[in-house]
Short mmCIF file of C-alpha atoms in Angstrom, two decimals:
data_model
loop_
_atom_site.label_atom_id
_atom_site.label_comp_id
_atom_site.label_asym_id
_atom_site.label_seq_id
_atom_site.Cartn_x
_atom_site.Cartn_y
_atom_site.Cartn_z
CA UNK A 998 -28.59 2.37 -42.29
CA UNK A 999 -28.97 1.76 -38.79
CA UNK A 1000 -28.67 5.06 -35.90
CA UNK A 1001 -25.65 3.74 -35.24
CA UNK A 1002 -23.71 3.94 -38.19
CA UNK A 1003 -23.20 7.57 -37.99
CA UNK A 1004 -21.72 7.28 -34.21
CA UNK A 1005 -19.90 4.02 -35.86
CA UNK A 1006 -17.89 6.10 -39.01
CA UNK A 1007 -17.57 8.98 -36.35
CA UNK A 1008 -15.59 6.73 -34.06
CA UNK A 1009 -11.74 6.91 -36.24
CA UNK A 1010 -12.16 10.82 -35.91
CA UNK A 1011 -12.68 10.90 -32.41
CA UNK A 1012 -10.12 8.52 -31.66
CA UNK A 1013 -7.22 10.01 -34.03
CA UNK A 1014 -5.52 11.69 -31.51
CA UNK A 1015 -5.67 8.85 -28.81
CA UNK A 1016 -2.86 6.64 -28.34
CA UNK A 1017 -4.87 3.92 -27.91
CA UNK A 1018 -5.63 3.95 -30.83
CA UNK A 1019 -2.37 5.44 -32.32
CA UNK A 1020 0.91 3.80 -30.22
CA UNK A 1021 1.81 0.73 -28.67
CA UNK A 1022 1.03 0.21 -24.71
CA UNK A 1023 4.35 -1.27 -24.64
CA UNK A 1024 7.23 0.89 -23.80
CA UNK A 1025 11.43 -0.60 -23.89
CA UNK A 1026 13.29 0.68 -21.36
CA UNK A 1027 16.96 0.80 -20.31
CA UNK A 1028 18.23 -0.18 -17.13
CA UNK A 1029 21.39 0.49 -15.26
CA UNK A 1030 22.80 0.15 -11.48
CA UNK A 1031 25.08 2.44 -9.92
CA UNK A 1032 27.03 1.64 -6.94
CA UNK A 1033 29.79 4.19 -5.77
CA UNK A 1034 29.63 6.09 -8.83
CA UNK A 1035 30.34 3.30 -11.05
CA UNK A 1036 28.28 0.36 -13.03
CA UNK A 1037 27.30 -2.63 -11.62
CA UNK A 1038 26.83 -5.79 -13.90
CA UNK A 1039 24.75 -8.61 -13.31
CA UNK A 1040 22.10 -6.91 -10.79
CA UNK A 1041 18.86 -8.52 -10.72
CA UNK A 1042 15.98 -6.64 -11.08
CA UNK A 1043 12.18 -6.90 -10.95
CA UNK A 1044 10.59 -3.49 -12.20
CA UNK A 1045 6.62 -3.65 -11.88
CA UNK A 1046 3.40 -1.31 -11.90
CA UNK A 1047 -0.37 -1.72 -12.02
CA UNK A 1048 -0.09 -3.50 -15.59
CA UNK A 1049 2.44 -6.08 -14.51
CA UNK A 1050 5.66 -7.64 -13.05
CA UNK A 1051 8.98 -7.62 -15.56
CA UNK A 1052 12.51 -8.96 -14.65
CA UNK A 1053 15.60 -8.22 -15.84
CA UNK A 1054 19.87 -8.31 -15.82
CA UNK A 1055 20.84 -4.50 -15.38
CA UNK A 1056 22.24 -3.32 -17.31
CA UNK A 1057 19.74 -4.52 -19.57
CA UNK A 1058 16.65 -3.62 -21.87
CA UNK A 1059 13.13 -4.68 -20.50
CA UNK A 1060 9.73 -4.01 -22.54
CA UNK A 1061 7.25 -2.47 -19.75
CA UNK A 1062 3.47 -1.60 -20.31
CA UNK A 1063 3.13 1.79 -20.18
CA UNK A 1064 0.70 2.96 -17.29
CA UNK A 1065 -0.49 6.46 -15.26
CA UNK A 1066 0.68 5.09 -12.25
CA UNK A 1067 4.58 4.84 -11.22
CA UNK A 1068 7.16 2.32 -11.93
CA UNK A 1069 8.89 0.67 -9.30
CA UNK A 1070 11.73 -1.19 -9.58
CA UNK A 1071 13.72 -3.50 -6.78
CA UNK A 1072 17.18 -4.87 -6.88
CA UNK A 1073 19.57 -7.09 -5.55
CA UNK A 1074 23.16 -8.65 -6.16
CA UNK A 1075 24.50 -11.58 -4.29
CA UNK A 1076 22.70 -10.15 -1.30
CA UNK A 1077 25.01 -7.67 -0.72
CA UNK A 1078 24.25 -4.63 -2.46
CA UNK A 1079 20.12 -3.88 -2.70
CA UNK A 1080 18.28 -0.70 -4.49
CA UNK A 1081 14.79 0.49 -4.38
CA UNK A 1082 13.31 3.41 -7.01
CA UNK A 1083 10.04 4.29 -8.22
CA UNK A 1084 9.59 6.17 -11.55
CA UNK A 1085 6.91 8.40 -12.17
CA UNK A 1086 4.85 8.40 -15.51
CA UNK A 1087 4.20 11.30 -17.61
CA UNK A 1088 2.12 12.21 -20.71
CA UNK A 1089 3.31 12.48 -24.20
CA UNK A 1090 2.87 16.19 -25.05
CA UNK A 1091 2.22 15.42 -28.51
CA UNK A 1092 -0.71 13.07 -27.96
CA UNK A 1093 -2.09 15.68 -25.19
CA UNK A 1094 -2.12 18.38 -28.17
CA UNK A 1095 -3.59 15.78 -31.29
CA UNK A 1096 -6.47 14.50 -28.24
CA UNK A 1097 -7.59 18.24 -27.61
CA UNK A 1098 -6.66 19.31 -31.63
CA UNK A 1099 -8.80 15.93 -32.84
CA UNK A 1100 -11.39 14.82 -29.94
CA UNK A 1101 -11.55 17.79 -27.80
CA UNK A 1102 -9.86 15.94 -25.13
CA UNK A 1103 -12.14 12.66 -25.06
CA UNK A 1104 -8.88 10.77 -26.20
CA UNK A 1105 -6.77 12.22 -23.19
CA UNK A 1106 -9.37 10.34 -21.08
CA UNK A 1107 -9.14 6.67 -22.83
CA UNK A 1108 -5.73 7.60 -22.81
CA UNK A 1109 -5.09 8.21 -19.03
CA UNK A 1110 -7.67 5.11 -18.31
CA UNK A 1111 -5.02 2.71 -20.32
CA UNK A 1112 -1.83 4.13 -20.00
CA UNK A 1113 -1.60 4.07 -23.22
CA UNK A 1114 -0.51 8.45 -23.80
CA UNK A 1115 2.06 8.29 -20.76
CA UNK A 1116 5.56 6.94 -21.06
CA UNK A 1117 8.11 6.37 -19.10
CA UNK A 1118 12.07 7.62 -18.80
CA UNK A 1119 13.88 6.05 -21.89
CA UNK A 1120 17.51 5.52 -19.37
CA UNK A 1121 16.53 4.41 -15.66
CA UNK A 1122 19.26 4.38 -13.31
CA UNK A 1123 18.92 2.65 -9.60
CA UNK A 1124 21.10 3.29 -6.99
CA UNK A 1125 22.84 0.43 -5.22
CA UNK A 1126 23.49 0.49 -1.54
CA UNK A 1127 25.38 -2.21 0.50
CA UNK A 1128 23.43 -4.38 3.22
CA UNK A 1129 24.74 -4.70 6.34
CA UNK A 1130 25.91 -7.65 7.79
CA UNK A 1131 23.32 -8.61 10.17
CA UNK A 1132 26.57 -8.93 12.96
CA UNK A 1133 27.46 -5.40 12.69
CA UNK A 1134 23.94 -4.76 12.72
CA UNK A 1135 23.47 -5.96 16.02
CA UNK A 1136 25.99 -4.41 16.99
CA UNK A 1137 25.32 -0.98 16.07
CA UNK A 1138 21.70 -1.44 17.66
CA UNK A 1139 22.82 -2.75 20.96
CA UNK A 1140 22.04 -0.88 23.84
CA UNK A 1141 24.71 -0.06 27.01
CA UNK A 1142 22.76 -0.38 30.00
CA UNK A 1143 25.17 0.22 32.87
CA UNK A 1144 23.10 -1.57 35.31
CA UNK A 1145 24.43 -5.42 34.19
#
């Protein structure tokens, strides 16, 4: 037997608790838009993060990769009605406890590094606001100068 064998049949006890190991990196979401207090259907949507770029129909179920960092997601509907969110990432409480139970918290570390121990919310809901017509726009910008 080699040296490292030992370090090699170790390995599955270190890693028990990790969710690397454990869970998928993938993560399904659900997606809804609000506008005025009530649903929107057929708002386009392109939800992304440091792992990748998903689109999809809100309301509507899209499967993310989970990550540390936050989700963002943009939206739009017949250019009228736009909505920008960003959803922060947390960890999974019970793969924090079964990393510093199992590995003594080397499997919270893999785990931060890929994502793979943070989720997610389950229900995301974005907030639709209407764009302004670039007329009324200009109007509401222009300046009175009582000079001309």
């Amino acid at each position: 037997m080699s040296r490292l064998s030992p370090f090699v049949l170790a390995l599955p006890l270190l890693l028990g608790g990790c969710a690397t190991v454990s869970d998928s990196p993938q993560q399904q979401l659900e997606l809804h838009a609000v506008l005025d207090y009530r649903e929107v259907g057929g708002v386009g949507c392109i939800l992304s993060n440091d792992m990748g770029r998903w689109f999809v129909v809100a309301p509507g179920r899209v499967t993310v990769t989970r990550s540390t960092k936050p989700l963002s997601v943009s939206c739009k509907k017949d250019g009228a009605v736009v909505a920008q969110e960003q959803f922060g990432s947390r960890a999974d409480v019970a793969g924090v406890i079964g990393n510093v139970v199992v590995t003594a918290g080397v499997g919270h570390l893999v785990d931060r590094y890929t994502g793979a121990g943070f989720s997610y919310p389950q229900n995301l809901t974005v907030v639709m606001e209407a764009v302004k017509v670039r007329d009324t726009l200009a109007l509401e910008q222009r300046v009175e100068n009582p000079v001309f």
